[in-house]
């Protein structure tokens, strides 16, 4: 063990050799909602939605409150946005006073002049009284390196659900200048 330690010290003392530096990652972000919808985004929801809820908030001073009826959805629309350079949709969700709401998330994309729904992704039910981050791969939503025209959070029960809150919605890209990104312990 002493020999290994001495070899490491010797190597580090030689000119031009140093300890490896930590991997730096840069994050490219396209905000969709942070206290208000970003420029170009609009609310096309068919659920009861308040885009300016004062509490609870994850960050800033506002969040989105959504109360669902059967199959209703929060639908945030954009004329057409390229997802090139982005890898994930991220947002924070709060289960309100009840929690346990069941939702599917999907993207809409332009196909032959009309918007089509991509694959639905079920998310874990939010916890009552707490914020949790949700991170969905754009590939799972069917819009990796493609155009999207909207994002939908839809009731998955076919019945009414208590109010929940969503905040800090963004498209993100995790990139490392030295190679593939590592996320949740897996190579991305």
Coordinates of N, CA, C and O in Angstrom, one line a residue:
X1 N 0.8 -1.2 0.0 CA 0.0 0.0 0.0 C 0.9 1.3 0.0 O 0.6 2.2 -0.7
X2 N 2.0 1.2 0.8 CA 2.9 2.4 0.8 C 3.5 2.6 -0.5 O 3.7 3.7 -1.0
X3 N 3.8 1.5 -1.2 CA 4.5 1.6 -2.5 C 3.5 2.3 -3.5 O 3.9 3.2 -4.3
X4 N 2.2 1.9 -3.5 CA 1.3 2.5 -4.4 C 1.1 4.0 -4.1 O 1.1 4.8 -5.0
X5 N 1.1 4.3 -2.9 CA 1.0 5.7 -2.5 C 2.2 6.5 -3.0 O 2.0 7.6 -3.5
X6 N 3.4 6.0 -2.8 CA 4.6 6.6 -3.3 C 4.6 6.8 -4.8 O 5.0 7.8 -5.3
X7 N 4.1 5.8 -5.5 CA 4.1 5.9 -7.0 C 3.1 7.0 -7.4 O 3.4 7.8 -8.3
X8 N 2.0 7.1 -6.7 CA 1.0 8.1 -7.1 C 1.6 9.5 -6.8 O 1.4 10.4 -7.6
X9 N 2.3 9.7 -5.7 CA 2.9 11.0 -5.3 C 4.0 11.3 -6.4 O 4.1 12.4 -6.8
X10 N 4.8 10.3 -6.8 CA 5.8 10.5 -7.7 C 5.2 11.0 -9.1 O 5.7 11.9 -9.7
X11 N 4.2 10.3 -9.5 CA 3.5 10.6 -10.8 C 2.9 12.0 -10.7 O 3.0 12.8 -11.7
X12 N 2.3 12.4 -9.6 CA 1.7 13.7 -9.5 C 2.8 14.8 -9.5 O 2.5 16.0 -9.8
X13 N 4.0 14.5 -9.0 CA 5.0 15.5 -8.9 C 5.8 15.7 -10.3 O 6.5 16.7 -10.4
X14 N 5.6 14.8 -11.2 CA 6.2 15.0 -12.5 C 5.6 16.1 -13.3 O 4.4 16.3 -13.3
X15 N 6.4 16.9 -14.1 CA 5.8 18.0 -14.9 C 4.8 17.4 -15.9 O 5.1 16.4 -16.5
X16 N 3.7 18.1 -16.1 CA 2.8 17.7 -17.1 C 1.8 16.6 -16.7 O 0.9 16.3 -17.5
X17 N 1.9 16.1 -15.5 CA 1.0 15.1 -15.0 C 0.3 15.6 -13.8 O 0.9 16.2 -12.9
X18 N -1.0 15.5 -13.9 CA -1.8 16.0 -12.7 C -2.9 15.1 -12.5 O -3.2 14.2 -13.3
X19 N -3.6 15.3 -11.4 CA -4.8 14.5 -11.0 C -5.9 14.8 -12.0 O -6.0 15.9 -12.5
X20 N -6.7 13.8 -12.4 CA -7.7 14.1 -13.4 C -8.7 15.1 -12.7 O -9.0 15.0 -11.5
X21 N -9.2 16.0 -13.6 CA -10.2 17.0 -13.1 C -11.6 16.4 -13.2 O -11.8 15.5 -14.0
X22 N -12.5 16.8 -12.4 CA -13.8 16.3 -12.5 C -14.4 16.6 -13.8 O -14.1 17.6 -14.4
X23 N -15.3 15.8 -14.3 CA -16.0 16.0 -15.5 C -16.9 17.2 -15.4 O -17.7 17.3 -14.4
X24 N -16.8 18.1 -16.3 CA -17.7 19.3 -16.3 C -18.8 19.0 -17.2 O -18.7 18.5 -18.3
X25 N -20.0 19.3 -16.8 CA -21.2 19.2 -17.6 C -21.8 20.5 -17.8 O -21.8 21.3 -16.9
X26 N -22.3 20.7 -19.0 CA -23.0 22.0 -19.2 C -24.5 21.6 -19.5 O -24.7 20.5 -20.1
X27 N -25.3 22.4 -19.1 CA -26.8 22.2 -19.3 C -27.3 23.3 -20.2 O -27.3 24.4 -19.8
X28 N -27.9 22.9 -21.3 CA -28.6 23.8 -22.2 C -30.1 23.7 -21.8 O -30.6 22.5 -21.7
X29 N -30.8 24.8 -21.6 CA -32.1 24.8 -21.1 C -33.0 25.6 -22.0 O -32.7 26.8 -22.3
X30 N -34.2 25.1 -22.3 CA -35.3 25.9 -23.0 C -36.4 26.0 -22.0 O -37.2 25.0 -21.8
X31 N -36.6 27.1 -21.3 CA -37.7 27.2 -20.3 C -39.0 27.2 -21.0 O -39.1 27.8 -22.1
X32 N -40.0 26.5 -20.5 CA -41.3 26.5 -21.0 C -42.3 27.3 -20.0 O -43.1 28.1 -20.4
X33 N -42.1 27.0 -18.7 CA -42.8 27.7 -17.6 C -41.9 27.9 -16.4 O -41.4 27.0 -15.9
X34 N -41.7 29.2 -16.1 CA -41.1 29.6 -14.8 C -41.8 30.9 -14.4 O -41.5 32.0 -14.9
X35 N -42.8 30.8 -13.6 CA -43.7 31.9 -13.1 C -44.7 32.3 -14.2 O -45.7 33.0 -13.9
X36 N -44.5 32.0 -15.4 CA -45.4 32.3 -16.5 C -44.9 31.5 -17.7 O -43.8 31.0 -17.7
X37 N -45.8 31.3 -18.7 CA -45.4 30.6 -19.9 C -44.3 31.5 -20.7 O -44.4 32.7 -20.7
X38 N -43.3 30.8 -21.2 CA -42.3 31.5 -22.0 C -42.9 32.0 -23.3 O -44.0 31.5 -23.7
X39 N -42.2 32.9 -23.9 CA -42.7 33.5 -25.1 C -43.0 32.5 -26.2 O -42.2 31.5 -26.4
X40 N -44.1 32.6 -26.8 CA -44.5 31.7 -27.9 C -45.4 30.5 -27.4 O -46.1 29.9 -28.2
X41 N -45.4 30.2 -26.1 CA -46.2 29.1 -25.5 C -47.6 29.7 -25.2 O -47.7 30.8 -24.7
X42 N -48.6 28.8 -25.4 CA -50.0 29.2 -25.0 C -50.7 28.1 -24.3 O -50.3 26.9 -24.5
X43 N -51.7 28.4 -23.6 CA -52.5 27.4 -22.8 C -53.7 27.0 -23.7 O -54.6 27.7 -24.0
X44 N -53.7 25.7 -24.1 CA -54.8 25.1 -24.9 C -55.4 24.0 -24.1 O -56.0 23.0 -24.6
X45 N -55.4 24.1 -22.8 CA -55.9 23.0 -21.9 C -57.4 22.8 -22.0 O -58.2 23.7 -22.4
X46 N -57.8 21.6 -21.7 CA -59.2 21.3 -21.5 C -59.4 20.7 -20.1 O -60.2 19.8 -19.9
X47 N -58.8 21.3 -19.1 CA -59.0 21.0 -17.7 C -59.1 22.4 -17.0 O -58.8 23.4 -17.7
X48 N -59.4 22.4 -15.8 CA -59.4 23.7 -15.0 C -58.0 24.0 -14.6 O -57.3 23.3 -13.9
X49 N -57.4 25.1 -15.2 CA -56.0 25.5 -15.1 C -55.9 26.9 -14.6 O -56.5 27.8 -15.1
X50 N -55.0 27.1 -13.6 CA -54.6 28.5 -13.2 C -53.1 28.6 -13.4 O -52.3 27.9 -12.7
X51 N -52.7 29.4 -14.4 CA -51.2 29.5 -14.7 C -50.5 30.5 -13.7 O -49.3 30.6 -13.8
X52 N -51.3 31.0 -12.8 CA -50.7 32.0 -11.8 C -51.0 31.7 -10.4 O -51.2 32.5 -9.6
X53 N -51.0 30.4 -10.0 CA -51.2 30.0 -8.7 C -50.1 30.5 -7.7 O -48.9 30.3 -8.0
X54 N -50.5 31.1 -6.6 CA -49.5 31.8 -5.7 C -48.9 30.8 -4.8 O -47.8 31.0 -4.2
X55 N -49.6 29.6 -4.5 CA -49.0 28.6 -3.6 C -49.7 27.3 -3.9 O -50.8 27.2 -4.3
X56 N -48.9 26.2 -3.8 CA -47.5 26.2 -3.5 C -46.7 26.5 -4.8 O -47.2 26.3 -5.9
X57 N -45.4 26.9 -4.6 CA -44.5 27.1 -5.7 C -43.2 26.4 -5.5 O -42.8 26.3 -4.3
X58 N -42.6 25.9 -6.5 CA -41.3 25.2 -6.4 C -40.2 26.3 -6.3 O -39.3 26.2 -5.5
X59 N -40.3 27.2 -7.2 CA -39.3 28.3 -7.2 C -40.1 29.5 -7.8 O -41.1 29.4 -8.4
X60 N -39.5 30.7 -7.5 CA -40.2 31.9 -8.0 C -41.4 32.2 -7.1 O -41.5 31.9 -5.9
X61 N -42.5 32.8 -7.8 CA -43.7 33.2 -7.1 C -45.0 32.6 -7.6 O -46.0 32.9 -7.1
X62 N -44.9 31.8 -8.7 CA -46.1 31.2 -9.3 C -45.9 29.8 -9.7 O -44.7 29.4 -10.0
X63 N -47.0 29.1 -9.8 CA -46.9 27.7 -10.3 C -48.2 27.5 -11.1 O -49.1 28.4 -11.2
X64 N -48.4 26.3 -11.7 CA -49.6 26.0 -12.5 C -50.5 25.1 -11.6 O -50.0 24.0 -11.2
X65 N -51.7 25.5 -11.3 CA -52.6 24.6 -10.6 C -53.5 23.9 -11.6 O -54.1 24.6 -12.5
X66 N -53.7 22.6 -11.5 CA -54.6 21.9 -12.5 C -55.5 21.0 -11.7 O -55.1 20.2 -10.8
X67 N -56.8 21.1 -12.0 CA -57.8 20.3 -11.5 C -58.5 19.5 -12.6 O -59.0 20.1 -13.6
X68 N -58.4 18.2 -12.6 CA -58.8 17.3 -13.7 C -60.2 16.7 -13.5 O -60.6 16.3 -12.4
X69 N -60.9 16.7 -14.6 CA -62.1 15.9 -14.8 C -61.7 14.7 -15.6 O -60.5 14.6 -16.0
X70 N -62.7 13.9 -16.0 CA -62.4 12.7 -16.7 C -61.6 13.0 -18.0 O -62.1 13.8 -18.9
X71 N -60.5 12.4 -18.2 CA -59.6 12.5 -19.4 C -59.2 13.9 -19.7 O -58.6 14.1 -20.8
X72 N -59.4 14.8 -18.9 CA -59.0 16.2 -19.2 C -57.4 16.4 -19.1 O -56.7 15.5 -18.5
X73 N -57.0 17.5 -19.7 CA -55.5 17.6 -19.8 C -55.1 19.1 -19.7 O -55.8 20.0 -20.1
X74 N -53.9 19.3 -19.2 CA -53.1 20.5 -19.2 C -52.4 20.4 -20.6 O -51.6 19.5 -20.8
X75 N -52.6 21.4 -21.5 CA -52.0 21.3 -22.8 C -51.3 22.7 -23.0 O -51.9 23.7 -23.1
X76 N -50.0 22.6 -23.1 CA -49.2 23.8 -23.4 C -48.7 23.7 -24.9 O -48.0 22.7 -25.2
X77 N -49.1 24.7 -25.7 CA -48.9 24.6 -27.1 C -47.8 25.6 -27.6 O -47.7 26.7 -27.0
X78 N -47.1 25.2 -28.6 CA -46.1 26.0 -29.2 C -46.2 25.8 -30.7 O -46.5 24.7 -31.2
X79 N -46.1 26.9 -31.5 CA -46.3 26.7 -33.0 C -45.5 25.6 -33.6 O -46.0 24.8 -34.4
X80 N -44.2 25.5 -33.3 CA -43.3 24.4 -33.7 C -41.9 24.7 -33.2 O -41.3 25.7 -33.5
X81 N -41.4 23.8 -32.4 CA -40.1 23.9 -31.7 C -39.3 22.7 -32.0 O -39.7 21.6 -31.8
X82 N -38.1 22.9 -32.5 CA -37.1 21.8 -32.7 C -36.6 21.4 -31.4 O -36.1 22.2 -30.6
X83 N -36.5 20.1 -31.2 CA -35.9 19.5 -30.0 C -34.4 19.2 -30.2 O -33.8 18.6 -29.2
X84 N -33.9 19.5 -31.3 CA -32.5 19.2 -31.6 C -31.6 19.8 -30.5 O -31.8 21.0 -30.2
X85 N -30.7 19.1 -29.9 CA -29.9 19.6 -28.9 C -30.4 19.4 -27.5 O -29.7 19.7 -26.5
X86 N -31.7 18.9 -27.3 CA -32.3 18.7 -26.0 C -32.5 17.2 -25.9 O -32.7 16.5 -26.8
X87 N -32.4 16.7 -24.6 CA -32.5 15.3 -24.4 C -33.7 14.9 -23.5 O -34.2 13.8 -23.5
X88 N -34.2 15.9 -22.6 CA -35.2 15.6 -21.6 C -36.2 16.7 -21.4 O -35.8 17.9 -21.6
X89 N -37.4 16.3 -21.0 CA -38.4 17.3 -20.5 C -38.3 17.1 -19.0 O -38.3 16.0 -18.5
X90 N -38.1 18.3 -18.3 CA -38.1 18.2 -16.8 C -39.2 19.2 -16.3 O -39.5 20.2 -16.9
X91 N -39.7 18.8 -15.1 CA -40.7 19.6 -14.4 C -40.8 19.2 -13.0 O -40.3 18.1 -12.7
X92 N -41.4 20.0 -12.2 CA -41.6 19.7 -10.8 C -43.1 19.5 -10.6 O -43.9 20.3 -11.1
X93 N -43.5 18.5 -9.8 CA -45.0 18.3 -9.5 C -45.2 18.2 -8.0 O -44.4 17.6 -7.3
X94 N -46.3 18.7 -7.6 CA -46.7 18.7 -6.2 C -48.2 18.1 -6.1 O -49.0 18.6 -6.9
X95 N -48.4 17.2 -5.3 CA -49.7 16.5 -5.2 C -50.8 17.3 -4.5 O -51.9 16.7 -4.3
X96 N -50.6 18.5 -4.2 CA -51.6 19.3 -3.4 C -51.8 18.6 -2.1 O -51.0 17.9 -1.5
X97 N -53.0 18.8 -1.5 CA -53.3 18.3 -0.2 C -53.6 16.8 -0.2 O -53.5 16.1 0.8
X98 N -53.9 16.2 -1.4 CA -54.3 14.8 -1.5 C -53.2 13.9 -2.0 O -52.9 12.8 -1.5
X99 N -52.6 14.3 -3.1 CA -51.5 13.5 -3.8 C -52.2 12.3 -4.5 O -53.4 12.1 -4.5
X100 N -51.3 11.5 -5.1 CA -51.7 10.2 -5.7 C -52.4 10.4 -7.1 O -52.9 9.4 -7.6
X101 N -52.4 11.5 -7.7 CA -53.0 11.7 -9.0 C -52.3 10.9 -10.0 O -51.1 10.7 -10.0
X102 N -53.1 10.3 -11.0 CA -52.5 9.5 -12.0 C -52.6 10.2 -13.3 O -53.7 10.6 -13.8
X103 N -51.4 10.4 -13.9 CA -51.3 11.2 -15.1 C -50.4 10.5 -16.2 O -49.5 9.7 -15.8
X104 N -50.7 10.8 -17.4 CA -49.9 10.4 -18.5 C -49.4 11.7 -19.1 O -50.1 12.7 -19.2
X105 N -48.1 11.7 -19.6 CA -47.6 12.9 -20.3 C -47.3 12.5 -21.7 O -46.8 11.4 -22.0
X106 N -47.6 13.4 -22.7 CA -47.2 13.1 -24.1 C -47.0 14.4 -24.8 O -47.4 15.5 -24.3
X107 N -46.2 14.3 -25.9 CA -45.9 15.5 -26.7 C -46.8 15.4 -28.0 O -47.2 14.3 -28.4
X108 N -47.1 16.6 -28.6 CA -47.7 16.6 -29.9 C -46.7 17.1 -30.9 O -45.8 17.8 -30.5
X109 N -46.8 16.5 -32.1 CA -45.8 16.9 -33.1 C -46.5 17.0 -34.5 O -47.6 16.4 -34.7
X110 N -45.9 17.8 -35.3 CA -46.6 18.0 -36.6 C -46.3 16.8 -37.6 O -45.2 16.4 -37.7
X111 N -47.4 16.3 -38.1 CA -47.4 15.3 -39.1 C -48.3 15.6 -40.2 O -49.5 15.7 -40.0
X112 N -47.8 15.7 -41.4 CA -48.7 16.0 -42.6 C -49.6 17.2 -42.4 O -50.8 17.1 -42.7
X113 N -49.1 18.3 -41.7 CA -49.9 19.5 -41.6 C -50.9 19.5 -40.4 O -51.6 20.4 -40.2
X114 N -50.9 18.4 -39.6 CA -51.7 18.5 -38.4 C -50.9 17.9 -37.2 O -50.0 17.2 -37.3
X115 N -51.4 18.3 -36.0 CA -50.7 17.8 -34.8 C -51.1 16.4 -34.4 O -52.3 16.1 -34.4
X116 N -50.2 15.6 -34.1 CA -50.4 14.2 -33.8 C -49.8 13.9 -32.4 O -48.8 14.5 -32.0
X117 N -50.5 13.1 -31.6 CA -50.0 12.7 -30.3 C -48.9 11.7 -30.4 O -49.0 10.7 -31.1
X118 N -47.9 11.9 -29.6 CA -46.8 11.0 -29.4 C -47.2 9.9 -28.4 O -48.3 9.9 -27.8
X119 N -46.3 9.0 -28.1 CA -46.5 8.0 -27.1 C -46.8 8.6 -25.7 O -46.1 9.6 -25.3
X120 N -47.7 8.1 -24.9 CA -48.0 8.5 -23.6 C -47.0 7.8 -22.6 O -46.7 6.6 -22.7
X121 N -46.6 8.6 -21.6 CA -45.7 8.1 -20.6 C -46.3 8.3 -19.3 O -46.6 9.5 -18.9
X122 N -46.6 7.2 -18.5 CA -47.2 7.3 -17.2 C -46.1 7.9 -16.2 O -45.0 7.4 -16.3
X123 N -46.5 8.8 -15.4 CA -45.5 9.3 -14.4 C -46.0 8.8 -13.0 O -47.1 8.5 -12.8
X124 N -45.0 8.7 -12.1 CA -45.3 8.3 -10.7 C -46.3 9.3 -10.1 O -46.1 10.5 -10.3
X125 N -47.3 8.8 -9.4 CA -48.2 9.7 -8.7 C -47.5 10.7 -7.8 O -46.6 10.3 -7.0
X126 N -47.8 12.0 -7.8 CA -47.2 12.9 -6.9 C -47.5 12.7 -5.5 O -48.6 12.2 -5.1
X127 N -46.6 13.1 -4.6 CA -46.8 13.0 -3.2 C -47.6 14.2 -2.7 O -47.4 15.4 -3.1
X128 N -48.5 14.0 -1.7 CA -49.2 15.1 -1.1 C -48.3 16.0 -0.3 O -47.4 15.5 0.4
X129 N -48.4 17.3 -0.5 CA -47.7 18.3 0.2 C -46.2 18.4 -0.1 O -45.5 19.0 0.7
X130 N -45.7 17.8 -1.2 CA -44.3 17.8 -1.5 C -44.0 18.0 -3.0 O -44.8 17.5 -3.8
X131 N -42.9 18.6 -3.3 CA -42.5 18.7 -4.7 C -41.6 17.6 -5.0 O -40.8 17.2 -4.2
X132 N -41.7 17.0 -6.3 CA -40.7 16.1 -6.8 C -40.4 16.4 -8.2 O -41.3 16.9 -9.0
X133 N -39.2 16.1 -8.6 CA -38.8 16.4 -10.0 C -39.1 15.2 -10.9 O -38.9 14.0 -10.5
X134 N -39.6 15.5 -12.1 CA -39.9 14.4 -13.1 C -39.0 14.8 -14.3 O -38.9 15.9 -14.7
X135 N -38.3 13.7 -14.8 CA -37.4 13.9 -15.9 C -37.8 12.8 -16.9 O -37.6 11.6 -16.7
X136 N -38.2 13.2 -18.1 CA -38.7 12.3 -19.1 C -37.8 12.5 -20.4 O -37.6 13.6 -20.9
X137 N -37.3 11.4 -20.9 CA -36.4 11.4 -22.1 C -37.3 11.8 -23.3 O -38.4 11.2 -23.4
X138 N -36.9 12.7 -24.1 CA -37.6 13.1 -25.3 C -37.8 11.9 -26.2 O -38.9 11.8 -26.9
X139 N -36.9 11.0 -26.2 CA -37.1 9.8 -27.0 C -38.3 9.0 -26.6 O -39.0 8.4 -27.4
X140 N -38.5 8.9 -25.3 CA -39.7 8.2 -24.8 C -41.0 8.9 -25.2 O -42.1 8.3 -25.3
X141 N -40.9 10.2 -25.4 CA -42.1 11.0 -25.8 C -42.2 11.0 -27.3 O -43.2 11.6 -27.9
X142 N -41.3 10.4 -28.0 CA -41.3 10.4 -29.5 C -40.9 11.6 -30.2 O -41.2 11.8 -31.4
X143 N -40.2 12.5 -29.5 CA -39.8 13.8 -30.1 C -38.3 14.1 -30.0 O -37.9 15.3 -30.1
X144 N -37.5 13.1 -29.9 CA -36.1 13.3 -29.9 C -35.6 13.8 -31.2 O -35.9 13.2 -32.2
X145 N -34.9 14.9 -31.3 CA -34.4 15.5 -32.5 C -35.5 15.6 -33.6 O -35.3 15.3 -34.7
X146 N -36.6 16.1 -33.1 CA -37.8 16.3 -34.0 C -38.4 17.6 -33.6 O -37.9 18.4 -32.8
X147 N -39.5 17.9 -34.2 CA -40.3 19.1 -33.9 C -41.4 18.7 -33.0 O -42.0 17.7 -33.1
X148 N -41.7 19.6 -32.0 CA -42.9 19.4 -31.2 C -43.8 20.6 -31.2 O -43.3 21.7 -31.5
X149 N -45.1 20.4 -31.0 CA -46.0 21.6 -31.0 C -46.7 21.7 -29.7 O -47.6 22.6 -29.5
X150 N -46.5 20.8 -28.8 CA -47.1 20.9 -27.5 C -46.7 19.8 -26.5 O -46.2 18.8 -26.9
X151 N -47.1 20.0 -25.3 CA -46.9 19.0 -24.2 C -48.2 18.9 -23.4 O -48.8 19.9 -23.1
X152 N -48.6 17.7 -23.1 CA -49.9 17.4 -22.4 C -49.6 16.6 -21.2 O -48.9 15.6 -21.3
X153 N -50.3 17.0 -20.1 CA -50.3 16.2 -18.9 C -51.8 15.8 -18.7 O -52.7 16.7 -18.5
X154 N -52.2 14.5 -19.0 CA -53.6 14.1 -19.0 C -54.0 13.2 -17.9 O -53.2 12.3 -17.5
X155 N -55.2 13.3 -17.5 CA -55.8 12.4 -16.5 C -55.7 11.0 -17.0 O -56.1 10.8 -18.2
X156 N -55.3 10.1 -16.2 CA -55.2 8.7 -16.7 C -56.3 7.8 -16.0 O -56.3 6.5 -16.2
X157 N -57.2 8.3 -15.2 CA -58.2 7.5 -14.5 C -59.6 7.5 -15.1 O -60.4 6.6 -14.8
X158 N -59.9 8.5 -16.0 CA -61.3 8.6 -16.5 C -62.2 9.2 -15.5 O -63.4 9.1 -15.6
X159 N -61.7 9.8 -14.4 CA -62.5 10.4 -13.4 C -61.9 11.7 -12.9 O -60.8 12.0 -13.3
X160 N -62.6 12.3 -12.0 CA -62.1 13.6 -11.4 C -60.9 13.3 -10.5 O -60.9 12.2 -9.8
X161 N -60.0 14.2 -10.4 CA -58.8 14.1 -9.5 C -58.6 15.4 -8.8 O -58.9 16.5 -9.4
X162 N -58.1 15.4 -7.6 CA -57.8 16.6 -6.9 C -56.8 17.5 -7.5 O -55.9 17.0 -8.3
X163 N -56.8 18.8 -7.2 CA -55.8 19.7 -7.7 C -54.4 19.3 -7.4 O -54.0 18.9 -6.3
X164 N -53.5 19.5 -8.4 CA -52.1 19.3 -8.3 C -51.4 20.5 -8.9 O -52.1 21.4 -9.5
X165 N -50.1 20.6 -8.7 CA -49.3 21.8 -9.1 C -48.1 21.4 -9.9 O -47.5 20.4 -9.6
X166 N -47.8 22.1 -11.0 CA -46.6 21.9 -11.8 C -45.9 23.2 -11.9 O -46.4 24.3 -12.0
X167 N -44.5 23.1 -11.9 CA -43.7 24.3 -11.9 C -42.4 24.0 -12.6 O -42.0 22.8 -12.8
X168 N -41.7 25.0 -13.0 CA -40.3 24.9 -13.6 C -40.2 23.9 -14.7 O -39.5 22.9 -14.6
X169 N -41.0 24.0 -15.8 CA -41.1 23.1 -16.9 C -40.0 23.6 -17.9 O -39.9 24.8 -18.2
X170 N -39.2 22.6 -18.4 CA -38.1 23.0 -19.3 C -37.7 21.8 -20.2 O -37.9 20.7 -19.8
X171 N -37.1 22.1 -21.3 CA -36.4 21.1 -22.1 C -34.9 21.3 -21.7 O -34.4 22.5 -21.7
X172 N -34.2 20.2 -21.5 CA -32.8 20.3 -21.1 C -32.0 19.4 -21.9 O -32.5 18.4 -22.5
X173 N -30.7 19.7 -22.0 CA -29.7 18.8 -22.7 C -28.5 18.7 -21.7 O -27.9 19.7 -21.4
X174 N -28.2 17.5 -21.4 CA -27.0 17.3 -20.5 C -25.8 16.9 -21.5 O -26.0 15.9 -22.1
X175 N -24.8 17.7 -21.5 CA -23.7 17.4 -22.4 C -22.4 17.4 -21.6 O -22.2 18.3 -20.8
X176 N -21.5 16.5 -21.9 CA -20.2 16.6 -21.4 C -19.2 16.8 -22.5 O -19.3 16.1 -23.5
X177 N -18.2 17.7 -22.3 CA -17.3 17.9 -23.4 C -16.4 16.7 -23.6 O -15.7 16.6 -24.6
X178 N -16.3 15.8 -22.6 CA -15.4 14.6 -22.7 C -16.1 13.3 -23.1 O -15.5 12.3 -23.1
X179 N -17.4 13.4 -23.5 CA -18.0 12.1 -23.9 C -19.5 12.1 -23.4 O -20.1 13.1 -23.2
X180 N -20.0 10.8 -23.3 CA -21.4 10.7 -23.0 C -21.8 11.2 -21.6 O -20.9 11.2 -20.8
X181 N -23.0 11.5 -21.5 CA -23.5 12.0 -20.2 C -23.8 10.8 -19.3 O -24.2 9.7 -19.7
X182 N -23.7 11.0 -18.0 CA -24.1 10.0 -17.0 C -25.3 10.5 -16.2 O -25.2 11.6 -15.7
X183 N -26.4 9.8 -16.3 CA -27.5 10.3 -15.5 C -28.2 9.1 -14.8 O -28.3 8.0 -15.4
X184 N -28.5 9.3 -13.6 CA -29.1 8.3 -12.7 C -28.3 7.0 -12.7 O -28.8 5.9 -12.7
X185 N -26.9 7.2 -12.9 CA -26.1 6.0 -12.9 C -25.9 5.3 -14.2 O -25.3 4.2 -14.3
X186 N -26.5 5.8 -15.3 CA -26.5 5.1 -16.5 C -25.9 6.0 -17.6 O -26.1 7.3 -17.5
X187 N -25.2 5.5 -18.6 CA -24.8 6.3 -19.7 C -26.0 6.7 -20.5 O -26.8 5.9 -20.8
X188 N -26.0 7.9 -20.9 CA -27.1 8.5 -21.7 C -26.8 8.5 -23.2 O -25.7 8.7 -23.5

